[in-house]
Structures are given as structure tokens and as C-alpha cells.
Coordinates of C-alpha atoms in Angstrom, one line a residue:
M1 CA 138.3 101.9 39.7
T2 CA 139.5 99.4 37.0
A3 CA 142.9 100.0 35.5
L4 CA 142.8 101.0 31.9
Y5 CA 145.0 98.0 31.0
H6 CA 143.4 94.9 32.4
P7 CA 142.5 91.3 31.7
V8 CA 139.4 90.4 29.8
D9 CA 137.1 87.3 29.8
I10 CA 135.2 86.4 26.6
G11 CA 133.0 83.6 27.6
T12 CA 135.3 80.9 28.8
L13 CA 138.4 82.5 27.2
H14 CA 140.7 84.5 29.6
L15 CA 142.9 87.1 28.0
D16 CA 145.8 88.7 30.0
G17 CA 145.2 92.2 28.5
N18 CA 142.8 94.3 26.5
L19 CA 144.8 95.5 23.4
F20 CA 143.9 93.5 20.3
L21 CA 144.7 93.4 16.6
A22 CA 141.6 93.7 14.4
P23 CA 141.0 91.5 11.4
I24 CA 142.5 93.4 8.4
A25 CA 142.1 92.0 4.9
G26 CA 145.5 91.7 3.3
Y27 CA 147.4 92.6 6.5
S28 CA 146.5 90.4 9.5
D29 CA 148.1 87.3 8.0
R30 CA 150.0 84.8 10.1
A31 CA 153.3 86.6 9.8
F32 CA 152.0 90.0 10.9
R33 CA 149.9 88.5 13.7
S34 CA 153.0 86.8 15.0
L35 CA 154.8 90.1 15.2
C36 CA 151.9 91.8 16.9
A37 CA 151.6 89.0 19.5
E38 CA 155.4 89.2 20.0
Y39 CA 155.1 92.9 20.7
G40 CA 152.2 92.8 23.2
A41 CA 148.9 92.1 21.4
S42 CA 146.8 90.1 23.9
F43 CA 144.5 88.8 21.1
C44 CA 144.6 88.8 17.3
T45 CA 142.0 87.9 14.7
T46 CA 142.7 86.5 11.2
E47 CA 141.8 88.1 8.0
M48 CA 138.1 87.5 7.2
V49 CA 137.5 84.0 5.8
S50 CA 134.7 83.3 3.3
A51 CA 132.3 80.7 4.8
E52 CA 131.3 79.8 1.2
A53 CA 134.9 79.2 0.1
L54 CA 135.7 77.2 3.2
V55 CA 132.7 74.9 2.8
R56 CA 133.7 74.4 -0.9
G57 CA 137.1 73.2 0.3
S58 CA 139.3 76.1 -0.8
Q59 CA 142.9 75.4 0.4
K60 CA 143.8 79.1 0.1
T61 CA 141.0 79.9 2.5
A62 CA 142.0 77.2 4.9
A63 CA 145.6 78.6 5.0
L64 CA 144.3 82.0 6.3
M65 CA 143.2 80.3 9.5
E66 CA 146.5 78.9 10.8
R67 CA 147.7 80.0 14.2
A68 CA 150.9 82.0 14.4
P69 CA 153.6 80.4 16.6
Q70 CA 153.7 83.4 19.0
E71 CA 149.9 83.6 19.4
K72 CA 148.7 82.6 22.9
A73 CA 145.1 83.3 21.8
Y74 CA 143.5 84.1 18.4
A75 CA 140.2 84.2 16.6
V76 CA 139.2 83.1 13.1
Q77 CA 136.8 85.6 11.5
L78 CA 134.1 84.3 9.2
F79 CA 131.9 86.2 6.8
G80 CA 128.8 85.0 5.0
G81 CA 125.1 85.7 4.4
S82 CA 123.6 82.3 5.1
A83 CA 123.1 81.0 8.6
G84 CA 123.4 77.4 7.4
V85 CA 126.6 77.9 5.5
M86 CA 128.1 79.9 8.4
A87 CA 127.3 77.0 10.8
D88 CA 128.9 74.5 8.4
A89 CA 132.0 76.8 8.1
A90 CA 132.2 77.1 11.9
R91 CA 132.4 73.4 12.3
L92 CA 135.2 73.3 9.7
V93 CA 137.1 76.0 11.6
L94 CA 137.0 73.8 14.7
Q95 CA 138.1 70.8 12.7
K96 CA 141.0 72.5 11.0
T97 CA 142.3 74.8 13.7
D98 CA 142.8 75.1 17.4
C99 CA 141.5 78.7 17.4
D100 CA 140.3 80.2 20.7
S101 CA 137.2 82.0 19.3
I102 CA 135.1 82.5 16.2
D103 CA 134.3 86.0 15.1
I104 CA 131.5 87.0 12.7
N105 CA 132.1 89.9 10.3
G106 CA 129.1 92.2 10.5
G107 CA 130.8 95.3 9.4
C108 CA 132.9 95.0 6.2
P109 CA 131.7 97.8 3.8
V110 CA 133.4 96.4 0.6
Q111 CA 130.8 95.9 -2.2
K112 CA 131.7 92.3 -3.1
I113 CA 131.2 91.3 0.5
I114 CA 127.9 93.2 0.8
K115 CA 126.6 91.6 -2.4
S116 CA 127.0 88.2 -0.8
G117 CA 124.7 89.3 2.0
A118 CA 127.5 89.5 4.5
G119 CA 129.5 92.2 6.2
S120 CA 127.7 95.6 6.6
M121 CA 124.6 94.1 4.9
L122 CA 123.8 92.6 8.3
T123 CA 123.3 96.1 9.7
R124 CA 120.2 96.2 7.4
D125 CA 118.8 92.8 8.6
P126 CA 119.0 92.2 12.4
E127 CA 116.9 89.1 12.0
L128 CA 119.5 87.6 9.6
L129 CA 122.3 88.7 12.0
Y130 CA 120.4 86.9 14.9
G131 CA 120.1 83.8 12.8
I132 CA 123.8 83.7 11.8
V133 CA 125.0 84.3 15.4
R134 CA 122.6 81.7 16.7
A135 CA 123.5 79.1 14.1
V136 CA 127.2 79.5 14.7
K137 CA 126.7 79.3 18.5
E138 CA 124.7 76.0 18.0
A139 CA 127.3 74.6 15.7
V140 CA 130.1 75.3 18.2
A141 CA 128.1 73.7 21.0
S142 CA 127.2 70.6 19.0
Y143 CA 130.8 70.2 17.9
A144 CA 132.0 70.4 21.5
A145 CA 129.4 67.8 22.5
E146 CA 130.7 65.4 19.8
H147 CA 134.4 66.2 20.6
P148 CA 134.8 66.5 24.4
E149 CA 138.5 67.2 23.9
R150 CA 137.6 70.5 22.1
K151 CA 135.7 72.8 24.4
A152 CA 133.1 75.2 23.0
V153 CA 134.8 78.4 22.0
P154 CA 133.2 81.8 22.3
V155 CA 131.4 83.4 19.4
T156 CA 131.8 87.1 18.9
I157 CA 130.7 89.6 16.3
K158 CA 132.0 92.9 14.9
I159 CA 129.4 95.4 13.7
R160 CA 129.2 99.0 12.3
S161 CA 127.0 101.8 13.5
G162 CA 124.6 101.3 10.6
W163 CA 124.1 101.5 6.8
D164 CA 124.3 105.3 6.6
A165 CA 123.6 108.4 8.6
A166 CA 119.9 108.0 8.1
H167 CA 119.9 104.3 9.1
L168 CA 121.9 103.9 12.4
T169 CA 120.9 100.4 13.4
W170 CA 123.5 99.6 16.1
R171 CA 120.8 99.3 18.8
E172 CA 118.9 96.7 16.8
T173 CA 121.9 94.7 15.7
T174 CA 123.3 94.8 19.3
A175 CA 119.9 93.5 20.6
A176 CA 120.0 90.8 18.0
A177 CA 123.5 89.7 18.9
L178 CA 122.7 89.6 22.6
A179 CA 119.6 87.6 22.1
A180 CA 121.5 85.1 19.9
G181 CA 124.1 84.6 22.6
A182 CA 127.1 86.5 21.3
D183 CA 130.0 86.4 23.8
A184 CA 131.4 89.8 22.9
L185 CA 130.8 92.6 20.6
T186 CA 133.1 94.9 18.7
I187 CA 131.8 98.2 17.4
H188 CA 133.5 100.1 14.5
A189 CA 131.6 103.3 15.0
R190 CA 131.4 104.3 11.3
T191 CA 128.5 103.6 8.9
R192 CA 128.8 101.4 5.8
A193 CA 128.5 104.6 3.7
Q194 CA 131.5 106.1 5.5
G195 CA 133.8 103.2 4.6
Y196 CA 137.0 104.2 6.3
E197 CA 136.6 107.9 5.8
G198 CA 135.5 110.6 8.3
H199 CA 135.6 110.1 12.0
A200 CA 134.4 107.2 14.1
D201 CA 131.6 108.2 16.5
W202 CA 133.0 107.4 20.0
E203 CA 130.0 108.9 21.7
L204 CA 128.0 106.1 20.0
Q205 CA 130.5 103.6 21.4
A206 CA 129.8 105.0 24.9
Q207 CA 126.1 104.6 24.3
L208 CA 126.5 101.0 23.2
V209 CA 128.5 100.2 26.3
E210 CA 125.7 101.7 28.4
L211 CA 123.1 99.7 26.5
V212 CA 125.0 96.4 27.0
A213 CA 125.5 97.2 30.7
G214 CA 128.2 94.7 31.3
R215 CA 126.4 91.6 30.0
I216 CA 129.2 90.9 27.6
P217 CA 132.5 92.7 26.8
V218 CA 132.4 95.5 24.3
F219 CA 135.5 96.4 22.3
G220 CA 136.1 99.7 20.4
S221 CA 137.5 100.1 16.9
G222 CA 138.0 103.1 14.7
D223 CA 140.5 106.0 14.9
A224 CA 142.7 104.2 17.5
R225 CA 146.1 105.0 15.9
S226 CA 148.3 105.8 18.9
P227 CA 148.7 105.1 22.6
E228 CA 147.1 108.4 23.4
D229 CA 144.1 107.5 21.2
A230 CA 143.7 104.2 23.0
K231 CA 143.8 105.8 26.4
R232 CA 141.2 108.4 25.3
M233 CA 138.9 105.7 23.9
L234 CA 139.0 103.7 27.1
E235 CA 138.4 106.7 29.3
E236 CA 135.7 108.4 27.1
T237 CA 133.7 105.4 26.0
G238 CA 134.1 102.7 28.7
V239 CA 134.8 100.0 26.2
D240 CA 136.5 96.9 27.7
G241 CA 139.3 96.8 25.2
V242 CA 140.7 98.5 22.1
M243 CA 141.0 96.9 18.7
F244 CA 143.8 98.4 16.6
A245 CA 143.5 98.2 12.8
R246 CA 145.1 100.7 10.5
G247 CA 147.2 102.2 13.4
A248 CA 149.1 98.9 13.7
M249 CA 150.0 98.7 10.0
G250 CA 153.8 99.0 9.8
N251 CA 153.9 99.4 13.6
P252 CA 153.5 96.2 15.5
F253 CA 155.2 97.9 18.4
L254 CA 151.9 99.8 19.0
F255 CA 150.7 97.2 21.5
A256 CA 153.7 97.3 23.8
L257 CA 153.9 101.1 23.6
T258 CA 150.2 101.4 24.5
R259 CA 150.5 99.0 27.4
Q260 CA 153.4 101.0 28.7
Y261 CA 151.5 104.3 28.3
L262 CA 148.4 102.9 30.0
T263 CA 150.4 101.5 33.0
E264 CA 153.3 104.0 33.3
G265 CA 152.0 107.2 31.6
R266 CA 154.9 107.3 29.2
Y267 CA 156.5 105.5 26.2
E268 CA 159.4 105.9 23.9
A269 CA 158.5 106.0 20.2
T270 CA 160.2 103.4 18.0
D271 CA 162.7 104.7 15.5
I272 CA 162.6 104.0 11.8
R273 CA 165.5 101.5 12.0
E274 CA 163.6 99.3 14.4
R275 CA 160.4 99.5 12.3
L276 CA 162.2 98.4 9.2
K277 CA 163.9 95.5 11.0
A278 CA 160.4 94.4 12.0
G279 CA 159.3 94.7 8.4
F280 CA 162.2 92.4 7.4
T281 CA 161.2 89.9 10.1
E282 CA 157.7 89.9 8.7
L283 CA 159.0 89.4 5.2
A284 CA 161.1 86.4 6.3
R285 CA 158.2 84.8 8.0
N286 CA 156.0 85.4 4.9
V287 CA 158.6 83.8 2.7
E288 CA 158.5 80.7 4.9
D289 CA 154.7 80.6 4.6
K290 CA 154.1 81.6 1.0
G291 CA 157.4 81.5 -0.9
E292 CA 159.6 84.5 -2.0
K293 CA 157.5 85.6 -5.0
A294 CA 154.1 85.8 -3.3
A295 CA 155.6 87.2 0.0
C296 CA 157.5 90.0 -1.8
L297 CA 154.4 91.0 -3.8
Q298 CA 152.3 91.2 -0.6
M299 CA 155.0 93.1 1.3
R300 CA 155.0 96.0 -1.2
K301 CA 152.0 97.7 0.6
K302 CA 153.3 96.6 4.0
F303 CA 156.8 98.2 3.4
C304 CA 155.0 101.4 2.3
A305 CA 153.5 101.4 5.9
Y306 CA 156.8 100.4 7.6
S307 CA 158.7 103.2 5.8
S308 CA 156.1 105.9 6.5
G309 CA 157.8 109.1 7.7
I310 CA 161.1 108.6 5.8
R311 CA 162.1 111.7 3.8
G312 CA 161.6 111.4 0.1
G313 CA 158.7 109.0 0.6
A314 CA 157.3 109.3 -3.0
R315 CA 160.5 108.1 -4.6
L316 CA 160.8 105.4 -1.9
R317 CA 157.3 104.1 -2.6
E318 CA 158.0 104.0 -6.3
Q319 CA 161.0 101.7 -5.6
I320 CA 158.9 99.5 -3.1
V321 CA 156.1 98.9 -5.6
N322 CA 158.6 97.5 -8.0
A323 CA 160.4 95.2 -5.6
N324 CA 160.2 91.5 -6.5
T325 CA 162.8 89.8 -4.3
V326 CA 164.2 89.9 -0.8
A327 CA 167.4 91.3 -2.4
D328 CA 165.4 94.2 -3.9
Y329 CA 164.1 95.2 -0.5
R330 CA 167.5 94.9 1.0
S331 CA 168.9 97.2 -1.7
I332 CA 166.1 99.8 -1.1
F333 CA 166.4 99.8 2.7
N334 CA 170.0 99.1 3.5
P335 CA 170.9 102.8 3.7
Y336 CA 168.4 103.2 6.5
L337 CA 169.5 100.1 8.5
V338 CA 173.2 101.0 9.0

């Protein structure tokens, strides 16, 4: 019987564990990924990167793709609704980064992403999904042939269960991804219509694992917020790994705690002081990357997550959303750090 915590191979990429950070828009930047890697994430994925913007030469988009110093392995996630543009963007990813994998977003439910023909829109068009995965695979292979020093990286895709409850297309999209040569598949077992509400259907995850039957790794996402959740997902669905998303917000320790729980059957929860110290580490790294003004604005929502559970939360959040400098954050949280 395979241990719940174990290594995973994605194509030619070997990972030492199976607890991953999902791509989270506005959260999984370089600074946060560095913390997650430091605290036990075996693999992290960038925020989703617009293929169109990348091809147009956006410097802001290019900055999203940089590896964090602590990351042993990471993926760049691309979104787009054109196979040709996605292929061009994949080549640019390989030119501009030393990423270990390219992931395709086939699940984002946000309207502006859907309007571009990307994200969850691919659940409605398995043929387009096939074309995009195939085009990115071919672009990666041709780039590797032209640059022998840069081996072909795996290409993966993250999908949802379907458009809505009446249109569950995960079987069709999975078949398309397999036929196109995807090296791994992540399923967020909610529909586009659900967004991030309701419950993820883990039974569907189990069915997908059975459908794939070991041909490529399958990773689970959705409602994994604690070590206990991760253990239950692995046991009940048979997925090869767990991808934490919202559960990791404000809690980069989740990976180490889950590893301990899976291997030892116990863990000690992190206290609020340690969580806030991690928040200030992330703030400092973001200041280095983006400057104090941009970093402090971005960290407003992040410190709301780091401070979750502190008594008087409403008053605290009111102070956080008005913080503009590192000194402001220090003034707010110093009473909890002594």
C-alpha cells in the first residue's frame, strides 16, 4: 500500500512529495510561494499568466513568472483561448524562465477570463481544450529540440467538473487532455456556476481517478483546508496529490503540518504569533520585489488572512485595509507579537 505522503513524477519531473500550492490570483506571487516552499510545499504554481499579454510583451506579466529563491520546483500557469497564442506564450515562458512545468488554466470561473475563451470556457469546448494542450506540448517539444540545454518540460492542465450541474463535462475534457498528451491533470470538483461556493464533489474526483487509471497523475483541489481534509481526500478519492488553495492563505505552515499528520498521525497547530511573523516575512519579500507602496497595498488582504481568529477581528480588519506602510502594519500587530 502506497503511503499517503509520497513522491510524484510528472512526466520527466520528479517531486519529493505530493502537497502542492495551487495557482491563486492575487496570492501565489513569488513572496508567498517562497514561504510555502520553505514550509514544505513540494511544488508551487504561479498566479495565472495571460498568454495574450505575454505575447504582447507585458513586463508586468513577465514578472509574475519569476522563480522564488526557495522553490526547488515550480510551474507557470497560462490562460488563453487560442491554441496559437498559447503556443507562442509557452515558448516565451521557456525563454524567460527556468520553470519546471507549464500548467494550462481550464477552470477559472471569473467572467473576464471566460469572455476571452479561456478558463472554465474550455469545459464547454473539449476540442479547443485538446487543441490548446496539443499546441503547448508541440511548442515545448520544438523549443527543446532547438535548445538542447533546456529539456522539454511537462505540460499539465487544471479543469473543473463542468459548466453547471446540467453540463458536467469532466469526462470529455479529461479524454481530450489525455489524447493531447497532458502529463498530469488537476480537478477542482466544482462547476463554473458554483464559483467557489458550495462543496467540491470528491466522489467525482474518485471517478476521474478511476477513469484515468494511472496513465498520468491526478491531483485534487477544492475544500482542502486542513491536514485532516488532505488525509481524507487522499484516502477517499485516490488522487496522487493534494493542491491547497484557500486553505493556505495566511497559513503557509499548512504543508509542513499536513506532511507531519500524514506521516506521524499528529501535528501541532501554529499559534497566531508565528503566523503573523510569517506575514511580516512575506511583506518584507514583497517590498523587495515590488516596493513598499505596492507591497503594502497587496498585503492588506493577506494580513486579513494571517490575522484570522484574533478576537475583535472586525476592528482589526478596518485597520488593516487602511495600512499603507510597513510601519502601519507594525503598529497594528505589535501588541500580538510580544
